[in-house]
Amino acid sequence: MTYRVAMDIGGTFTDVVAHDETRGTYLAAKAPTTPGDLAEGVFASLGRAVDDPGDISFFVHGTTQGLNALLERKGARVLLLTSAGMRDVYRIARGNRDRMFDLHYRKPTPLVGTADTAEAGGRLDWRGTELVPLDEEAVRAAARRARAEGFAAVAVSFLFSYVGPAHELRAGEILAEELGEDVMVVLSHQVAREWREYERTSSAVLDAYTGPVVRRGLGRIEERFAERGLAVPVQVMQSSGGIVDAAYARRHPLQTLLSGPVGGTMGGTAAAALLGRPNAICVDMGGTSFDVSLVLDGRPDVSNEGSADGFPVLMPLVNLHTIGAGGGSLAYAEAGGLRVGPESAGAVPGPACYGRGGTRATVTDANAVLGRVDPEWFAGGHMTLDVAAARGAVGELAGELGLGPMELASGICSVANAKMAQAIRTLTVEHGREPREFVLFAFGGAGPMHAVEIARAGRGGGRGPPLPRRVLRVGHARHRGTTRPDPPVLHPGRHARRRRDGRGARGPGG
């Protein structure tokens, strides 16, 4: 018996789908993500679907670790090294307004401040011909500063490196020599060998900001899989919908930025084909983020560039709009009003109802107070929710705002729904697309629970799978095809408790 296994490591839960190549069926399982050591959550989830990693014939996974680090601004501290006189390119960015008629619009705060930007002399012309030699001492000074001040990554972006990378390559050699493997070094021409200095610099900074988180996670997972007898390479989903091996992903971590939600897009593409609907809106509501993507004329909507939380990215990727709104998004009072997200309670401590020490109200707590989740059958029966703790957290915030607990719980969901509906309009109405011509396909642990209100806002048709979080993993598993063309048969993990009334699992926001 052999299995094709697909896995997604989310900010709150780790999910697995295992395709039994002999019987043509799928087993699905999930377990809490373990931020301290991602491998623990990986093997806890995998063990509920596959007994022996040696039986795995193909393994691919998507991860939202890099994306969550970006959304929550919990990435690495980055030192940016630029050509002399160009230190403000990243901060100034572009003069255009993304939202022309939004009076409250503000550019996103740069991931690297001016104080964390260094310069090095040296200049190439537009053909890549050297005009001024690289100031190697300035590069070494930047390396000494990175070591002394505890920077986890250095991003290098020199003028015209996309046509002549010699200066960046030499700077990379010096930085590696001075810093060793403890500090990640990113060269802009290796991330995006294209013109436009700001966009290329932004891509390099994003790679450096999220890279250490992704590298640590991938390295640990590979190491633990090798110890347990996995005989096939670990594959990783790319932001474009393709797959690469883990070694490549460690060298180019930005390619995995949208790895997790893109798996859902690929699964949504397959589901739309089964439904005979060429156009679909795919929404993934997990524990930390809410991701929107489109299927147009039966194909995922892919472009050669895009943005991630307002920052431009030069690389092929599925057009995906992501906001910080998930099951674990924290609700709080600000200026007398209710706000939800983007900060998330994550897997630890998680929502108050998880009983792991969380005390602040989240979207999941609100749903628990409203009775929209079954506390005895959460995460496929592997968790029991503490509804009293959820009421306490929601009640405390309700007292601050002068509302009743039920009223505030409904308000938390309404604010989250409004943010998610606006995220859908960003990819549809703002691009001249009529949402009513699309079917809304909702997945992720909390997606279908909020889909009805979102669909009403857009007046489109809605669909939700029986095991919503698993759609992402089915998308990963189907990427290279399966042995059967039939629609997938989904089963809860073999060790999950069964409900006497036969109802299916209702998953959490993960």
JSON list of N, CA, C and O in Angstrom, two decimals, residues 104-130:
[
{"chain": "A", "resi": 104, "resn": "HIS", "atom": "N", "xyz": [-8.43, 57.68, 3.36]},
{"chain": "A", "resi": 104, "resn": "HIS", "atom": "CA", "xyz": [-7.63, 57.20, 4.49]},
{"chain": "A", "resi": 104, "resn": "HIS", "atom": "C", "xyz": [-6.46, 56.33, 4.03]},
{"chain": "A", "resi": 104, "resn": "HIS", "atom": "O", "xyz": [-5.77, 55.74, 4.85]},
{"chain": "A", "resi": 105, "resn": "TYR", "atom": "N", "xyz": [-6.22, 56.26, 2.72]},
{"chain": "A", "resi": 105, "resn": "TYR", "atom": "CA", "xyz": [-5.17, 55.39, 2.21]},
{"chain": "A", "resi": 105, "resn": "TYR", "atom": "C", "xyz": [-3.79, 55.83, 2.69]},
{"chain": "A", "resi": 105, "resn": "TYR", "atom": "O", "xyz": [-3.46, 57.00, 2.68]},
{"chain": "A", "resi": 106, "resn": "ARG", "atom": "N", "xyz": [-3.00, 54.87, 3.14]},
{"chain": "A", "resi": 106, "resn": "ARG", "atom": "CA", "xyz": [-1.62, 55.09, 3.49]},
{"chain": "A", "resi": 106, "resn": "ARG", "atom": "C", "xyz": [-0.78, 53.96, 2.89]},
{"chain": "A", "resi": 106, "resn": "ARG", "atom": "O", "xyz": [-1.21, 52.82, 2.87]},
{"chain": "A", "resi": 107, "resn": "LYS", "atom": "N", "xyz": [0.37, 54.31, 2.39]},
{"chain": "A", "resi": 107, "resn": "LYS", "atom": "CA", "xyz": [1.27, 53.27, 1.89]},
{"chain": "A", "resi": 107, "resn": "LYS", "atom": "C", "xyz": [1.64, 52.34, 3.04]},
{"chain": "A", "resi": 107, "resn": "LYS", "atom": "O", "xyz": [1.75, 52.76, 4.19]},
{"chain": "A", "resi": 108, "resn": "PRO", "atom": "N", "xyz": [1.87, 51.05, 2.74]},
{"chain": "A", "resi": 108, "resn": "PRO", "atom": "CA", "xyz": [2.30, 50.16, 3.82]},
{"chain": "A", "resi": 108, "resn": "PRO", "atom": "C", "xyz": [3.65, 50.58, 4.37]},
{"chain": "A", "resi": 108, "resn": "PRO", "atom": "O", "xyz": [4.52, 51.06, 3.63]},
{"chain": "A", "resi": 109, "resn": "THR", "atom": "N", "xyz": [3.82, 50.44, 5.67]},
{"chain": "A", "resi": 109, "resn": "THR", "atom": "CA", "xyz": [5.10, 50.79, 6.30]},
{"chain": "A", "resi": 109, "resn": "THR", "atom": "C", "xyz": [6.18, 49.85, 5.78]},
{"chain": "A", "resi": 109, "resn": "THR", "atom": "O", "xyz": [6.01, 48.62, 5.83]},
{"chain": "A", "resi": 110, "resn": "PRO", "atom": "N", "xyz": [7.29, 50.36, 5.27]},
{"chain": "A", "resi": 110, "resn": "PRO", "atom": "CA", "xyz": [8.34, 49.49, 4.72]},
{"chain": "A", "resi": 110, "resn": "PRO", "atom": "C", "xyz": [8.83, 48.48, 5.74]},
{"chain": "A", "resi": 110, "resn": "PRO", "atom": "O", "xyz": [8.87, 48.74, 6.95]},
{"chain": "A", "resi": 111, "resn": "LEU", "atom": "N", "xyz": [9.21, 47.29, 5.26]},
{"chain": "A", "resi": 111, "resn": "LEU", "atom": "CA", "xyz": [9.71, 46.24, 6.14]},
{"chain": "A", "resi": 111, "resn": "LEU", "atom": "C", "xyz": [11.11, 46.56, 6.64]},
{"chain": "A", "resi": 111, "resn": "LEU", "atom": "O", "xyz": [11.56, 45.97, 7.63]},
{"chain": "A", "resi": 112, "resn": "VAL", "atom": "N", "xyz": [11.80, 47.44, 5.95]},
{"chain": "A", "resi": 112, "resn": "VAL", "atom": "CA", "xyz": [13.13, 47.89, 6.36]},
{"chain": "A", "resi": 112, "resn": "VAL", "atom": "C", "xyz": [13.12, 49.41, 6.46]},
{"chain": "A", "resi": 112, "resn": "VAL", "atom": "O", "xyz": [12.77, 50.10, 5.50]},
{"chain": "A", "resi": 113, "resn": "GLY", "atom": "N", "xyz": [13.47, 49.93, 7.63]},
{"chain": "A", "resi": 113, "resn": "GLY", "atom": "CA", "xyz": [13.50, 51.37, 7.82]},
{"chain": "A", "resi": 113, "resn": "GLY", "atom": "C", "xyz": [14.78, 51.99, 7.26]},
{"chain": "A", "resi": 113, "resn": "GLY", "atom": "O", "xyz": [15.75, 51.30, 6.96]},
{"chain": "A", "resi": 114, "resn": "THR", "atom": "N", "xyz": [14.77, 53.31, 7.18]},
{"chain": "A", "resi": 114, "resn": "THR", "atom": "CA", "xyz": [15.95, 54.02, 6.68]},
{"chain": "A", "resi": 114, "resn": "THR", "atom": "C", "xyz": [17.18, 53.74, 7.54]},
{"chain": "A", "resi": 114, "resn": "THR", "atom": "O", "xyz": [18.30, 53.60, 7.02]},
{"chain": "A", "resi": 115, "resn": "ALA", "atom": "N", "xyz": [17.00, 53.64, 8.84]},
{"chain": "A", "resi": 115, "resn": "ALA", "atom": "CA", "xyz": [18.12, 53.39, 9.74]},
{"chain": "A", "resi": 115, "resn": "ALA", "atom": "C", "xyz": [18.76, 52.03, 9.50]},
{"chain": "A", "resi": 115, "resn": "ALA", "atom": "O", "xyz": [19.93, 51.82, 9.84]},
{"chain": "A", "resi": 116, "resn": "ASP", "atom": "N", "xyz": [18.00, 51.09, 8.93]},
{"chain": "A", "resi": 116, "resn": "ASP", "atom": "CA", "xyz": [18.52, 49.75, 8.66]},
{"chain": "A", "resi": 116, "resn": "ASP", "atom": "C", "xyz": [18.93, 49.59, 7.21]},
{"chain": "A", "resi": 116, "resn": "ASP", "atom": "O", "xyz": [18.93, 48.47, 6.67]},
{"chain": "A", "resi": 117, "resn": "THR", "atom": "N", "xyz": [19.24, 50.68, 6.55]},
{"chain": "A", "resi": 117, "resn": "THR", "atom": "CA", "xyz": [19.70, 50.66, 5.16]},
{"chain": "A", "resi": 117, "resn": "THR", "atom": "C", "xyz": [21.13, 51.18, 5.09]},
{"chain": "A", "resi": 117, "resn": "THR", "atom": "O", "xyz": [21.43, 52.24, 5.66]},
{"chain": "A", "resi": 118, "resn": "ALA", "atom": "N", "xyz": [21.99, 50.43, 4.43]},
{"chain": "A", "resi": 118, "resn": "ALA", "atom": "CA", "xyz": [23.40, 50.83, 4.26]},
{"chain": "A", "resi": 118, "resn": "ALA", "atom": "C", "xyz": [23.69, 51.01, 2.78]},
{"chain": "A", "resi": 118, "resn": "ALA", "atom": "O", "xyz": [22.96, 50.49, 1.92]},
{"chain": "A", "resi": 119, "resn": "GLU", "atom": "N", "xyz": [24.75, 51.75, 2.46]},
{"chain": "A", "resi": 119, "resn": "GLU", "atom": "CA", "xyz": [25.13, 51.99, 1.08]},
{"chain": "A", "resi": 119, "resn": "GLU", "atom": "C", "xyz": [26.54, 51.49, 0.81]},
{"chain": "A", "resi": 119, "resn": "GLU", "atom": "O", "xyz": [27.36, 51.41, 1.72]},
{"chain": "A", "resi": 120, "resn": "ALA", "atom": "N", "xyz": [26.78, 51.13, -0.46]},
{"chain": "A", "resi": 120, "resn": "ALA", "atom": "CA", "xyz": [28.12, 50.72, -0.89]},
{"chain": "A", "resi": 120, "resn": "ALA", "atom": "C", "xyz": [28.42, 51.39, -2.22]},
{"chain": "A", "resi": 120, "resn": "ALA", "atom": "O", "xyz": [27.57, 51.37, -3.14]},
{"chain": "A", "resi": 121, "resn": "GLY", "atom": "N", "xyz": [29.59, 52.00, -2.34]},
{"chain": "A", "resi": 121, "resn": "GLY", "atom": "CA", "xyz": [29.97, 52.64, -3.59]},
{"chain": "A", "resi": 121, "resn": "GLY", "atom": "C", "xyz": [30.17, 51.64, -4.70]},
{"chain": "A", "resi": 121, "resn": "GLY", "atom": "O", "xyz": [30.39, 50.44, -4.48]},
{"chain": "A", "resi": 122, "resn": "GLY", "atom": "N", "xyz": [30.11, 52.12, -5.93]},
{"chain": "A", "resi": 122, "resn": "GLY", "atom": "CA", "xyz": [30.21, 51.26, -7.10]},
{"chain": "A", "resi": 122, "resn": "GLY", "atom": "C", "xyz": [29.04, 51.53, -8.02]},
{"chain": "A", "resi": 122, "resn": "GLY", "atom": "O", "xyz": [27.92, 51.76, -7.54]},
{"chain": "A", "resi": 123, "resn": "ARG", "atom": "N", "xyz": [29.27, 51.52, -9.32]},
{"chain": "A", "resi": 123, "resn": "ARG", "atom": "CA", "xyz": [28.18, 51.84, -10.23]},
{"chain": "A", "resi": 123, "resn": "ARG", "atom": "C", "xyz": [28.36, 51.14, -11.58]},
{"chain": "A", "resi": 123, "resn": "ARG", "atom": "O", "xyz": [29.47, 51.08, -12.11]},
{"chain": "A", "resi": 124, "resn": "LEU", "atom": "N", "xyz": [27.26, 50.63, -12.10]},
{"chain": "A", "resi": 124, "resn": "LEU", "atom": "CA", "xyz": [27.19, 50.09, -13.45]},
{"chain": "A", "resi": 124, "resn": "LEU", "atom": "C", "xyz": [26.31, 51.00, -14.28]},
{"chain": "A", "resi": 124, "resn": "LEU", "atom": "O", "xyz": [25.44, 51.69, -13.74]},
{"chain": "A", "resi": 125, "resn": "ASP", "atom": "N", "xyz": [26.50, 50.97, -15.60]},
{"chain": "A", "resi": 125, "resn": "ASP", "atom": "CA", "xyz": [25.57, 51.73, -16.44]},
{"chain": "A", "resi": 125, "resn": "ASP", "atom": "C", "xyz": [24.42, 50.84, -16.86]},
{"chain": "A", "resi": 125, "resn": "ASP", "atom": "O", "xyz": [24.34, 49.67, -16.47]},
{"chain": "A", "resi": 126, "resn": "TRP", "atom": "N", "xyz": [23.54, 51.38, -17.69]},
{"chain": "A", "resi": 126, "resn": "TRP", "atom": "CA", "xyz": [22.32, 50.65, -18.05]},
{"chain": "A", "resi": 126, "resn": "TRP", "atom": "C", "xyz": [22.58, 49.39, -18.86]},
{"chain": "A", "resi": 126, "resn": "TRP", "atom": "O", "xyz": [21.72, 48.53, -18.99]},
{"chain": "A", "resi": 127, "resn": "ARG", "atom": "N", "xyz": [23.83, 49.27, -19.42]},
{"chain": "A", "resi": 127, "resn": "ARG", "atom": "CA", "xyz": [24.18, 48.06, -20.17]},
{"chain": "A", "resi": 127, "resn": "ARG", "atom": "C", "xyz": [24.90, 47.04, -19.30]},
{"chain": "A", "resi": 127, "resn": "ARG", "atom": "O", "xyz": [25.27, 45.97, -19.77]},
{"chain": "A", "resi": 128, "resn": "GLY", "atom": "N", "xyz": [25.13, 47.39, -18.02]},
{"chain": "A", "resi": 128, "resn": "GLY", "atom": "CA", "xyz": [25.84, 46.50, -17.12]},
{"chain": "A", "resi": 128, "resn": "GLY", "atom": "C", "xyz": [27.34, 46.68, -17.14]},
{"chain": "A", "resi": 128, "resn": "GLY", "atom": "O", "xyz": [28.08, 45.88, -16.53]},
{"chain": "A", "resi": 129, "resn": "THR", "atom": "N", "xyz": [27.83, 47.72, -17.79]},
{"chain": "A", "resi": 129, "resn": "THR", "atom": "CA", "xyz": [29.26, 48.01, -17.85]},
{"chain": "A", "resi": 129, "resn": "THR", "atom": "C", "xyz": [29.68, 48.76, -16.60]},
{"chain": "A", "resi": 129, "resn": "THR", "atom": "O", "xyz": [29.02, 49.72, -16.18]},
{"chain": "A", "resi": 130, "resn": "GLU", "atom": "N", "xyz": [30.79, 48.35, -16.00]},
{"chain": "A", "resi": 130, "resn": "GLU", "atom": "CA", "xyz": [31.24, 48.98, -14.76]},
{"chain": "A", "resi": 130, "resn": "GLU", "atom": "C", "xyz": [31.75, 50.39, -15.01]},
{"chain": "A", "resi": 130, "resn": "GLU", "atom": "O", "xyz": [32.61, 50.62, -15.87]}
]
